[in-house]
Coordinates of C-alpha atoms in Angstrom, one line a residue:
Chain A
M58 CA -57.4 68.6 19.5
V59 CA -55.9 70.5 22.4
S60 CA -54.6 67.2 23.8
N61 CA -53.0 66.4 20.5
N62 CA -51.3 69.8 20.4
R63 CA -50.0 69.3 23.9
K64 CA -48.6 65.9 22.9
I65 CA -47.0 67.4 19.9
I66 CA -45.2 70.0 22.0
F67 CA -44.7 68.0 25.2
Y68 CA -43.2 64.8 23.9
P69 CA -40.6 66.3 21.7
L70 CA -39.6 68.7 24.5
L71 CA -39.4 65.9 26.9
G72 CA -37.5 63.8 24.4
F73 CA -35.1 66.7 23.7
V74 CA -34.3 67.1 27.4
L75 CA -33.9 63.4 28.3
G76 CA -32.2 62.6 25.0
F77 CA -29.7 65.3 25.3
W78 CA -28.9 64.4 28.9
I79 CA -28.7 60.6 28.3
T80 CA -26.9 60.6 25.0
G81 CA -24.4 63.1 26.4
F82 CA -23.3 60.5 28.9
V83 CA -23.3 57.6 26.5
I84 CA -21.4 59.4 23.8
E85 CA -18.8 60.7 26.2
F86 CA -18.3 57.2 27.6
L87 CA -18.1 55.6 24.2
S88 CA -15.8 58.2 22.7
T89 CA -13.5 58.0 25.7
L90 CA -13.4 54.2 25.3
I91 CA -12.8 54.3 21.5
F92 CA -11.0 57.5 20.8
G93 CA -9.5 58.3 24.1
E94 CA -9.1 62.0 24.4
L95 CA -9.8 62.7 20.8
T96 CA -13.5 63.8 21.0
E97 CA -12.7 65.9 24.0
T98 CA -9.9 67.6 22.1
L99 CA -12.1 68.1 19.1
N100 CA -15.0 69.2 21.4
L101 CA -17.6 67.7 19.1
D102 CA -19.9 66.3 21.9
W103 CA -22.8 68.5 21.1
L104 CA -22.8 67.6 17.4
F105 CA -22.8 63.9 18.1
N106 CA -25.5 64.3 20.7
L107 CA -27.6 66.3 18.3
A108 CA -27.2 63.8 15.5
L109 CA -27.9 60.8 17.6
W110 CA -30.7 62.5 19.5
G111 CA -32.3 63.5 16.2
L112 CA -31.9 59.9 15.0
V113 CA -33.5 58.4 18.1
F114 CA -36.3 60.9 18.7
Y115 CA -37.1 62.6 15.5
N116 CA -36.3 59.9 13.1
L117 CA -34.5 62.4 10.9
P118 CA -33.8 61.2 7.4
D119 CA -30.6 59.2 7.0
P120 CA -28.9 61.6 4.4
F121 CA -29.0 64.4 7.0
I122 CA -27.3 62.3 9.6
V123 CA -24.8 61.0 7.2
S124 CA -23.9 64.5 6.1
L125 CA -23.7 65.6 9.7
L126 CA -21.3 62.8 10.6
S127 CA -19.3 63.5 7.4
S128 CA -18.8 67.0 8.5
I129 CA -17.6 65.8 11.9
K130 CA -15.1 63.5 10.2
A131 CA -13.9 66.4 8.1
D132 CA -13.6 68.6 11.1
S133 CA -11.6 65.9 13.0
S134 CA -9.2 65.5 10.0
K135 CA -8.7 69.3 10.0
N136 CA -8.1 69.2 13.8
S137 CA -5.7 66.3 13.5
Q138 CA -3.6 68.3 11.1
N139 CA -3.3 70.9 13.7
Q140 CA -2.9 68.5 16.5
G141 CA -1.3 65.5 14.7
S142 CA 0.8 64.7 17.7
H143 CA -2.2 63.1 19.4
V144 CA -3.2 60.9 16.5
V145 CA 0.1 59.7 15.2
P146 CA 1.4 57.9 18.4
S147 CA -1.3 55.3 18.3
I148 CA -0.8 54.7 14.6
L149 CA 3.0 54.7 15.0
S150 CA 2.6 52.2 17.8
F151 CA 0.4 50.1 15.5
F152 CA 3.2 50.0 12.9
Q153 CA 5.8 49.3 15.4
H154 CA 3.8 46.4 16.9
N155 CA 3.1 45.2 13.4
E156 CA 6.8 44.9 12.7
E157 CA 7.3 43.0 15.9
M158 CA 4.3 40.8 15.1
D159 CA 5.7 40.2 11.6
A160 CA 9.1 39.2 13.0
L161 CA 7.3 36.9 15.5
I162 CA 5.2 35.2 12.9
R163 CA 8.2 34.8 10.5
Q164 CA 10.3 33.2 13.2
N165 CA 7.4 30.8 14.1
L166 CA 6.9 29.9 10.5
Q167 CA 10.6 29.3 10.0
N168 CA 10.5 27.1 13.1
V169 CA 7.6 25.1 11.5
I170 CA 9.6 24.7 8.3
G171 CA 12.7 23.6 10.3
D172 CA 10.7 21.2 12.5
T173 CA 8.8 19.6 9.7
E174 CA 12.0 19.3 7.6
K175 CA 13.8 17.6 10.5
A176 CA 10.8 15.3 11.2
S177 CA 10.5 14.5 7.5
L178 CA 14.2 13.7 7.1
D179 CA 14.0 11.6 10.2
I180 CA 11.0 9.6 8.9
V181 CA 12.6 9.2 5.4
G182 CA 15.9 8.2 7.1
R183 CA 14.2 5.5 9.2
L184 CA 12.1 4.3 6.3
G185 CA 15.2 4.3 4.2
Q186 CA 16.8 1.9 6.6
V187 CA 13.7 -0.3 6.5
N188 CA 13.8 -0.1 2.7
Y189 CA 17.4 -1.1 2.7
S190 CA 16.6 -4.1 5.0
M191 CA 13.7 -5.0 2.8
K192 CA 16.0 -4.9 -0.2
E193 CA 18.4 -7.3 1.5
L194 CA 15.5 -9.5 2.5
D195 CA 14.4 -9.5 -1.2
Q196 CA 17.9 -10.6 -2.2
T197 CA 17.8 -13.4 0.4
I198 CA 14.4 -14.5 -0.8
I199 CA 15.6 -14.4 -4.4
S200 CA 18.6 -16.5 -3.4
M201 CA 16.3 -18.9 -1.5
Q202 CA 14.0 -19.1 -4.5
Q203 CA 16.9 -20.0 -6.8
N204 CA 18.0 -22.7 -4.3
S205 CA 14.4 -23.9 -4.0
E206 CA 14.1 -24.1 -7.8
Q207 CA 17.4 -25.9 -8.1
L208 CA 16.3 -28.3 -5.3
A209 CA 13.0 -28.9 -7.1
A210 CA 14.8 -29.5 -10.4
K211 CA 17.2 -32.0 -8.6
S212 CA 14.3 -33.6 -6.8
K213 CA 12.5 -34.0 -10.1
S214 CA 15.6 -35.6 -11.6
S215 CA 16.0 -37.8 -8.4
S216 CA 12.4 -38.7 -8.6
Q217 CA 12.8 -39.8 -12.2
E218 CA 15.9 -41.8 -11.2
N219 CA 14.0 -43.4 -8.3
E220 CA 11.1 -44.2 -10.6
K221 CA 13.6 -46.0 -12.8
T222 CA 15.1 -47.8 -9.7
V223 CA 11.6 -48.8 -8.7
E224 CA 11.0 -50.1 -12.2
Y225 CA 14.3 -52.0 -12.1
L226 CA 13.2 -53.3 -8.7
Q227 CA 9.9 -54.5 -10.1
Q228 CA 11.7 -56.0 -13.0
Y229 CA 14.2 -57.6 -10.7
I230 CA 11.3 -59.0 -8.6
E231 CA 9.8 -60.5 -11.7
E232 CA 13.1 -61.9 -12.9
R233 CA 13.9 -63.2 -9.5
L234 CA 10.5 -65.0 -9.4
S235 CA 11.2 -66.4 -12.8
T236 CA 14.7 -67.5 -11.9
V237 CA 13.5 -69.1 -8.7
D238 CA 10.8 -71.0 -10.6
Q239 CA 13.3 -72.1 -13.2
D240 CA 15.9 -73.1 -10.5
H241 CA 13.2 -75.1 -8.8
K242 CA 12.4 -76.9 -12.0
I243 CA 16.0 -77.6 -12.8
T244 CA 16.5 -79.0 -9.3
R245 CA 13.6 -81.2 -9.7
K246 CA 14.8 -82.4 -13.0
L247 CA 18.2 -83.0 -11.5
S248 CA 16.7 -85.0 -8.8
E249 CA 14.7 -87.1 -11.3
Q250 CA 17.9 -87.7 -13.3
M251 CA 19.6 -88.9 -10.1
H252 CA 16.8 -91.2 -9.4
R253 CA 17.2 -92.5 -12.9
M254 CA 20.9 -93.0 -12.3
S255 CA 20.1 -95.0 -9.2
K256 CA 18.2 -97.4 -11.5
L257 CA 21.3 -97.7 -13.6
V258 CA 23.3 -98.6 -10.5
V259 CA 20.8 -101.4 -9.7
M260 CA 21.3 -102.6 -13.2
L261 CA 25.0 -102.5 -12.9
K262 CA 24.7 -104.4 -9.6
G263 CA 22.7 -107.1 -11.4
I264 CA 25.3 -107.3 -14.1
S265 CA 28.1 -107.6 -11.5
K266 CA 26.2 -110.3 -9.7
K267 CA 25.6 -112.2 -12.9
T268 CA 29.2 -111.8 -13.9
N269 CA 30.3 -113.2 -10.5
M270 CA 28.0 -116.1 -11.0
L271 CA 29.4 -116.7 -14.5
A272 CA 32.9 -116.5 -13.2
L273 CA 32.0 -119.0 -10.4
N274 CA 30.5 -121.3 -12.9
A275 CA 33.5 -120.9 -15.2
A276 CA 35.8 -121.8 -12.3
I277 CA 33.8 -124.9 -11.5
E278 CA 33.9 -126.0 -15.2
A279 CA 37.7 -125.2 -15.3
A280 CA 38.2 -127.4 -12.2
K281 CA 36.3 -130.2 -13.9
A282 CA 38.5 -129.9 -17.0
G283 CA 41.6 -130.5 -14.9
E284 CA 45.0 -129.5 -16.1
S285 CA 43.7 -128.2 -19.4
G286 CA 41.3 -125.9 -17.7
R287 CA 43.9 -124.4 -15.3
G288 CA 44.4 -121.3 -17.5
F289 CA 40.7 -120.9 -17.8
A290 CA 40.4 -121.2 -14.0
V291 CA 42.8 -118.2 -13.6
V292 CA 40.8 -116.1 -16.1
A293 CA 37.6 -117.1 -14.3
E294 CA 39.2 -116.0 -11.0
E295 CA 40.2 -112.7 -12.4
V296 CA 36.7 -112.2 -13.8
R297 CA 35.3 -113.0 -10.4
N298 CA 37.6 -110.5 -8.8
L299 CA 36.6 -107.9 -11.3
S300 CA 33.0 -108.6 -10.6
T301 CA 33.6 -108.2 -6.9
Q302 CA 35.4 -104.9 -7.5
S303 CA 32.6 -103.8 -9.9
D304 CA 30.1 -104.6 -7.2
D305 CA 32.0 -102.6 -4.7
S306 CA 32.3 -99.7 -7.1
T307 CA 28.6 -99.9 -7.9
K308 CA 27.8 -99.8 -4.2
K309 CA 30.0 -96.7 -3.8
I310 CA 28.3 -95.1 -6.8
E311 CA 24.9 -95.9 -5.4
E312 CA 25.9 -94.3 -2.1
A313 CA 27.2 -91.3 -3.8
I314 CA 24.1 -90.9 -6.0
N315 CA 21.8 -91.3 -2.9
A316 CA 23.8 -88.7 -1.0
M317 CA 23.5 -86.3 -4.0
V318 CA 19.7 -87.0 -4.3
N319 CA 19.4 -86.4 -0.6
T320 CA 21.3 -83.2 -0.8
I321 CA 19.4 -81.9 -3.8
E322 CA 16.0 -82.8 -2.3
K323 CA 16.7 -81.6 1.2
E324 CA 18.9 -78.6 0.7
F325 CA 17.8 -77.0 -2.6
A326 CA 14.2 -78.1 -2.4
I327 CA 13.8 -76.3 1.0
R328 CA 15.4 -73.2 -0.4
Y329 CA 12.9 -72.9 -3.1
T330 CA 9.7 -73.5 -1.2
D331 CA 6.7 -71.3 -2.1
E332 CA 6.5 -69.7 1.3
K333 CA 10.1 -68.5 1.2
N334 CA 9.6 -67.1 -2.3
R335 CA 6.4 -65.3 -1.2
K336 CA 8.3 -63.7 1.7
E337 CA 11.0 -62.5 -0.5
V338 CA 8.6 -61.0 -3.0
N339 CA 6.6 -59.3 -0.2
L340 CA 9.8 -57.7 1.1
L341 CA 10.7 -56.5 -2.3
E342 CA 7.2 -55.1 -2.8
Q343 CA 7.4 -53.3 0.6
L344 CA 10.7 -51.8 -0.3
K345 CA 9.2 -50.6 -3.5
Q346 CA 6.3 -49.0 -1.7
Q347 CA 8.5 -47.4 0.9
L348 CA 10.7 -45.9 -1.8
T349 CA 7.7 -44.5 -3.7
G350 CA 6.2 -43.1 -0.4
I351 CA 9.5 -41.4 0.5
M352 CA 9.8 -39.8 -3.0
D353 CA 6.2 -38.6 -2.8
S354 CA 6.7 -37.0 0.6
Y355 CA 10.0 -35.4 -0.5
L356 CA 8.3 -34.0 -3.6
R357 CA 5.5 -32.6 -1.5
L358 CA 8.1 -31.0 0.8
V359 CA 9.9 -29.4 -2.1
T360 CA 6.6 -28.0 -3.5
L361 CA 5.6 -26.7 -0.1
N362 CA 9.0 -25.1 0.3
K363 CA 8.7 -23.5 -3.1
N364 CA 5.2 -22.2 -2.4
T365 CA 6.2 -20.8 1.0
I366 CA 9.1 -18.9 -0.5
Q367 CA 6.8 -17.5 -3.2
E368 CA 4.4 -16.4 -0.5
I369 CA 7.2 -14.7 1.5
N370 CA 8.4 -13.1 -1.7
H371 CA 4.9 -11.8 -2.4
F372 CA 4.5 -10.3 1.1
S373 CA 8.0 -8.9 1.0
Q374 CA 7.3 -7.1 -2.3
N375 CA 4.1 -5.7 -0.8
A376 CA 6.0 -4.5 2.2
T377 CA 8.7 -2.9 0.0
N378 CA 6.0 -1.1 -2.0
Q379 CA 4.4 0.1 1.2
V380 CA 7.7 1.5 2.5
V381 CA 8.4 3.3 -0.7
E382 CA 4.8 4.7 -0.6
A383 CA 5.4 5.8 3.0
I384 CA 8.6 7.5 2.0
A385 CA 6.9 9.3 -0.8
G386 CA 4.3 10.5 1.7
S387 CA 6.9 12.7 3.3
Q388 CA 6.7 15.0 0.3
F389 CA 4.1 16.9 2.4
Q390 CA 7.0 18.7 4.0
D391 CA 8.1 20.2 0.7
I392 CA 4.5 21.2 0.0
I393 CA 4.1 22.8 3.4
Q394 CA 7.5 24.6 3.1
Q395 CA 6.5 26.1 -0.3
Q396 CA 3.2 27.2 1.0
I397 CA 4.8 28.9 4.1
E398 CA 7.4 30.5 1.9
T399 CA 4.6 31.9 -0.2
I400 CA 3.0 33.3 2.9
L401 CA 6.3 34.9 3.9
R402 CA 6.7 36.5 0.5
S403 CA 3.1 37.7 0.7
M404 CA 3.9 39.2 4.1
D405 CA 6.9 41.0 2.5
L406 CA 4.5 42.6 -0.1
F407 CA 2.0 43.6 2.6
N408 CA 4.8 45.1 4.7
E409 CA 5.9 47.2 1.8
Y410 CA 2.3 48.4 1.5
L411 CA 2.1 49.2 5.2
Q412 CA 5.4 51.1 4.9
E413 CA 3.8 53.3 2.2
C414 CA 0.8 53.8 4.4
R415 CA 3.0 54.8 7.3
Q416 CA 4.9 57.2 5.1
Q417 CA 1.6 58.8 4.0
I418 CA 0.4 59.2 7.6
E419 CA 3.7 60.7 8.7
T420 CA 3.6 63.2 5.9
P421 CA 0.7 65.7 6.6
D422 CA 0.7 66.8 2.9
L423 CA -0.1 63.3 1.9
L424 CA -2.8 62.7 4.5
L425 CA -5.7 63.6 2.3
A426 CA -4.2 62.0 -0.8
E427 CA -6.0 59.1 -2.6
P428 CA -6.1 56.0 -0.3
L429 CA -3.4 53.5 -1.1
Q430 CA -4.6 50.1 -2.6
F431 CA -2.9 46.8 -1.9
D432 CA -2.2 44.7 -5.1
F433 CA -3.5 41.3 -4.3
E434 CA -2.7 40.2 -7.9
A435 CA 1.0 40.4 -7.0
I436 CA 0.4 37.8 -4.3
R437 CA -1.5 35.6 -6.8
K438 CA 1.6 35.6 -9.0
L439 CA 3.7 34.1 -6.2
Y440 CA 1.6 30.9 -6.1
V441 CA 3.1 27.7 -7.4
M442 CA 0.2 25.3 -6.7
Q443 CA -3.3 25.1 -8.1
K444 CA -4.7 24.8 -4.5
Q445 CA -3.2 28.2 -3.6
R446 CA -4.7 29.9 -6.6
M447 CA -8.1 28.3 -5.8
V448 CA -8.0 29.5 -2.2
H449 CA -7.0 33.0 -3.3
D450 CA -9.8 33.3 -5.8
R451 CA -12.4 31.9 -3.5
V452 CA -11.5 34.3 -0.7
L453 CA -11.1 37.4 -2.8
S454 CA -13.8 36.7 -5.4
Q455 CA -16.4 38.7 -3.3
D456 CA -14.2 41.6 -2.7
Q457 CA -12.4 41.9 -6.0
E458 CA -14.2 43.1 -9.0
G459 CA -12.2 41.3 -11.6
I460 CA -11.2 37.7 -11.0
T461 CA -8.1 36.7 -12.7
E462 CA -8.7 34.5 -15.7
Q463 CA -8.4 30.8 -14.8
E464 CA -5.7 28.9 -16.6
D465 CA -5.7 25.1 -17.3
E466 CA -3.9 23.3 -14.5
S467 CA -2.7 19.7 -13.9
E468 CA -3.6 17.8 -10.8
A469 CA -1.0 16.7 -8.2
G470 CA 0.6 13.4 -9.4
D471 CA -0.3 14.1 -13.1
I472 CA 2.3 13.1 -15.7
T473 CA 2.4 14.9 -19.0
F474 CA 4.7 13.7 -21.8
F475 CA 5.8 16.1 -24.4
Chain S
M215 CA 24.4 -0.9 -10.6
G216 CA 21.6 0.4 -12.8
K217 CA 21.3 3.5 -15.0
S218 CA 22.3 6.9 -13.5
I219 CA 19.9 9.7 -12.7
L220 CA 20.7 13.3 -11.7
V221 CA 18.1 14.6 -9.2
I222 CA 17.9 18.4 -8.8
D223 CA 15.8 19.9 -6.0
D224 CA 16.4 22.5 -3.4
S225 CA 14.5 20.5 -0.8
L226 CA 16.6 17.9 1.0
S227 CA 13.5 16.0 1.9
V228 CA 12.4 15.7 -1.7
R229 CA 15.8 14.6 -2.8
N230 CA 15.8 11.9 -0.1
V231 CA 12.3 10.7 -1.2
V232 CA 13.3 10.6 -4.8
R233 CA 16.6 8.8 -4.0
N234 CA 14.9 6.1 -2.0
T235 CA 12.3 5.6 -4.7
L236 CA 14.8 5.3 -7.5
E237 CA 17.3 3.2 -5.5
S238 CA 14.6 0.7 -4.7
S239 CA 14.5 0.1 -8.5
D240 CA 18.3 -0.1 -8.8
Y241 CA 18.9 3.3 -10.3
E242 CA 22.1 5.1 -9.4
V243 CA 21.3 8.5 -8.0
T244 CA 23.3 11.8 -7.9
E245 CA 21.9 14.8 -6.1
A246 CA 22.1 18.5 -6.9
F247 CA 20.5 21.3 -4.8
D248 CA 19.9 23.8 -7.7
G249 CA 20.6 24.4 -11.4
M250 CA 24.2 25.7 -10.8
D251 CA 25.1 22.7 -8.7
A252 CA 23.6 20.4 -11.3
L253 CA 25.8 22.0 -14.1
E254 CA 28.9 21.4 -12.0
K255 CA 27.8 17.7 -11.5
L256 CA 27.3 17.4 -15.3
E257 CA 30.9 18.5 -15.9
Q258 CA 32.1 15.4 -14.1
K259 CA 29.6 12.8 -15.4
R260 CA 27.0 11.9 -18.0
F261 CA 23.6 10.7 -16.8
N262 CA 21.0 8.6 -18.4
L263 CA 18.2 11.0 -17.2
V264 CA 17.7 14.2 -15.3
L265 CA 14.9 14.9 -12.8
C266 CA 14.6 18.6 -12.2
D267 CA 12.5 20.9 -9.9
V268 CA 11.4 24.3 -11.3
N269 CA 11.5 26.8 -8.5
M270 CA 15.0 26.8 -7.0
P271 CA 17.5 29.5 -5.7
R272 CA 20.4 30.7 -7.8
M273 CA 19.3 28.9 -11.0
D274 CA 15.7 27.7 -11.6
G275 CA 14.8 24.6 -13.5
I276 CA 13.8 26.2 -16.8
T277 CA 17.1 28.2 -17.0
F278 CA 19.0 25.0 -16.2
L279 CA 17.2 23.1 -18.9
K280 CA 18.1 25.8 -21.5
E281 CA 21.8 25.6 -20.4
L282 CA 21.7 21.8 -20.6
K283 CA 20.4 21.8 -24.1
N284 CA 23.2 24.1 -25.1
K285 CA 25.8 21.5 -24.1
P286 CA 26.5 19.1 -27.0
K287 CA 27.6 16.4 -24.5
H288 CA 24.3 16.5 -22.7
K289 CA 21.7 17.9 -25.1
F290 CA 20.1 14.5 -25.7
T291 CA 19.8 13.6 -22.1
P292 CA 16.1 13.3 -21.3
V293 CA 14.8 15.7 -18.6
I294 CA 11.7 15.2 -16.5
M295 CA 10.4 18.3 -14.6
L296 CA 9.3 17.3 -11.1
T297 CA 7.6 20.3 -9.5
T298 CA 4.6 21.7 -7.7
E299 CA 4.0 24.1 -10.6
S300 CA 0.8 23.0 -12.4
Q301 CA 0.0 25.9 -14.7
A302 CA -0.3 25.1 -18.4
S303 CA 1.8 28.2 -19.3
K304 CA 4.7 27.0 -17.1
M305 CA 4.4 23.5 -18.6
Q306 CA 4.6 25.1 -22.1
E307 CA 7.8 26.9 -21.0
G308 CA 9.3 23.5 -19.9
K309 CA 8.3 21.9 -23.2
A310 CA 9.8 24.8 -25.2
A311 CA 13.0 24.5 -23.2
G312 CA 13.3 20.8 -24.1
A313 CA 11.7 18.8 -21.2
K314 CA 10.4 15.4 -22.1
A315 CA 7.8 15.1 -19.3
W316 CA 6.2 17.2 -16.5
I317 CA 5.2 15.6 -13.2
V318 CA 3.2 17.6 -10.6
K319 CA 4.3 17.0 -7.0
P320 CA 3.5 15.1 -4.8
F321 CA 4.3 12.2 -7.1
K322 CA 3.4 8.6 -6.8
P323 CA 6.5 6.3 -6.8
D324 CA 5.1 3.8 -9.3
Q325 CA 4.1 6.6 -11.7
L326 CA 7.5 8.2 -11.5
L327 CA 9.3 4.9 -12.1
S328 CA 7.0 4.2 -15.0
A329 CA 7.7 7.6 -16.6
I330 CA 11.5 7.1 -16.2
S331 CA 11.4 3.6 -17.7
K332 CA 9.6 4.9 -20.7
L333 CA 12.2 7.5 -21.3
I334 CA 15.4 5.5 -20.8
R335 CA 14.2 2.1 -22.0

């Protein structure tokens, strides 16, 4: 019991001495660090020490400490009215630095706007050149496509003409074969007729020989008749002469016929041999195949050309679309510029608020007036994008009691027709 | 050359983007940097369509639109608002002033061209 009483007296006493001594140092150090000479000027060390010592060692109830600290604050306000020259310089310095900082931030943001605009214009300018070149390329491709289509149409027409030529050729080959065959037959027939004529010549020769014999007999009989047969002998002589001439003519005819038969058989017959005909037909067939082959290759080439141009056109159109998309991408600069301009206008509003605060601080009569409130709703009204309003509401929703009523908004890229 | 379009925007980069997009589809483009400048351009020429921003210095897009609709020569020219403004109340203002369509930036080139071709078909 005694021991407990000692403890009750000893420990608080010890706590009081040590606490007073230690917290005195700590508070003095902290107050010098935070408020400079303020606490010294106000001479409130003992009150702080007491409050904090009580907090640490006696676990005094919070309301007491709070009221104690409030009284200190009230005292410091009262003192600052009397000795405002010590408080105001720091705050004035803050306002002055704020103005400098504001100018600095503004200049930097303006630089960002300028730089992004310059970069964006440069990108759009270069892509515009590419776009122009792509457009020229498109024109060239369209022209090539038209030429290709014309060529294909011409090729089709040529192909049809060639098919006709090949048909004619085929017909010619067949006609040629038929003609050759017919000529061959005619030649043979002619040859046969010649042979038959040779037989007639033999017959003529026989007649001539018999006539000669008859004339000779007639001459003998005329000689036997004497003077009366003299005239008959002359006739018989003439007949004999005619027979001789007829024989000569027949020989000449025979020779001529033989020569003709030889010529027909040797010259024409050779010309129409089967081998020769086959060679000719083969050559014509080869020519036909070559013509068809050339036309097929040409048509394939024309089709390939057309397909290639179509492919190039397809790729070119894709590239043009990509370039236009890339150009559209530089709209980011306008979006950034508008966001920065909103920040700058927000800074204007906040600066106005700070000016009012400064005026209040510089006017002792206003120092204890109601604290000034900043109107964040005024900033919200500056926004032009849904994103800005969303960020604003998200950041301030915990601090602000009433959140501005949300309005229907369209998304970027949305098109509404009225 | 194709049909003529007046592009009104205070941002040079946006005007360049729109010009490139429209010229790639053979439209003839004239630029104006705000509503006042646009009214001067309209004194010299008639356009098949007007593409107009909303927030601009000197004269904003909605005021310009009202001025345009008061001009007998141009009152039937279709106007598309091309802006970052996305609030329904602003769109209603545009509709009341006589706009035919409202496109929220950033736009997609094919959608812009499609909207234009619907209005000046």
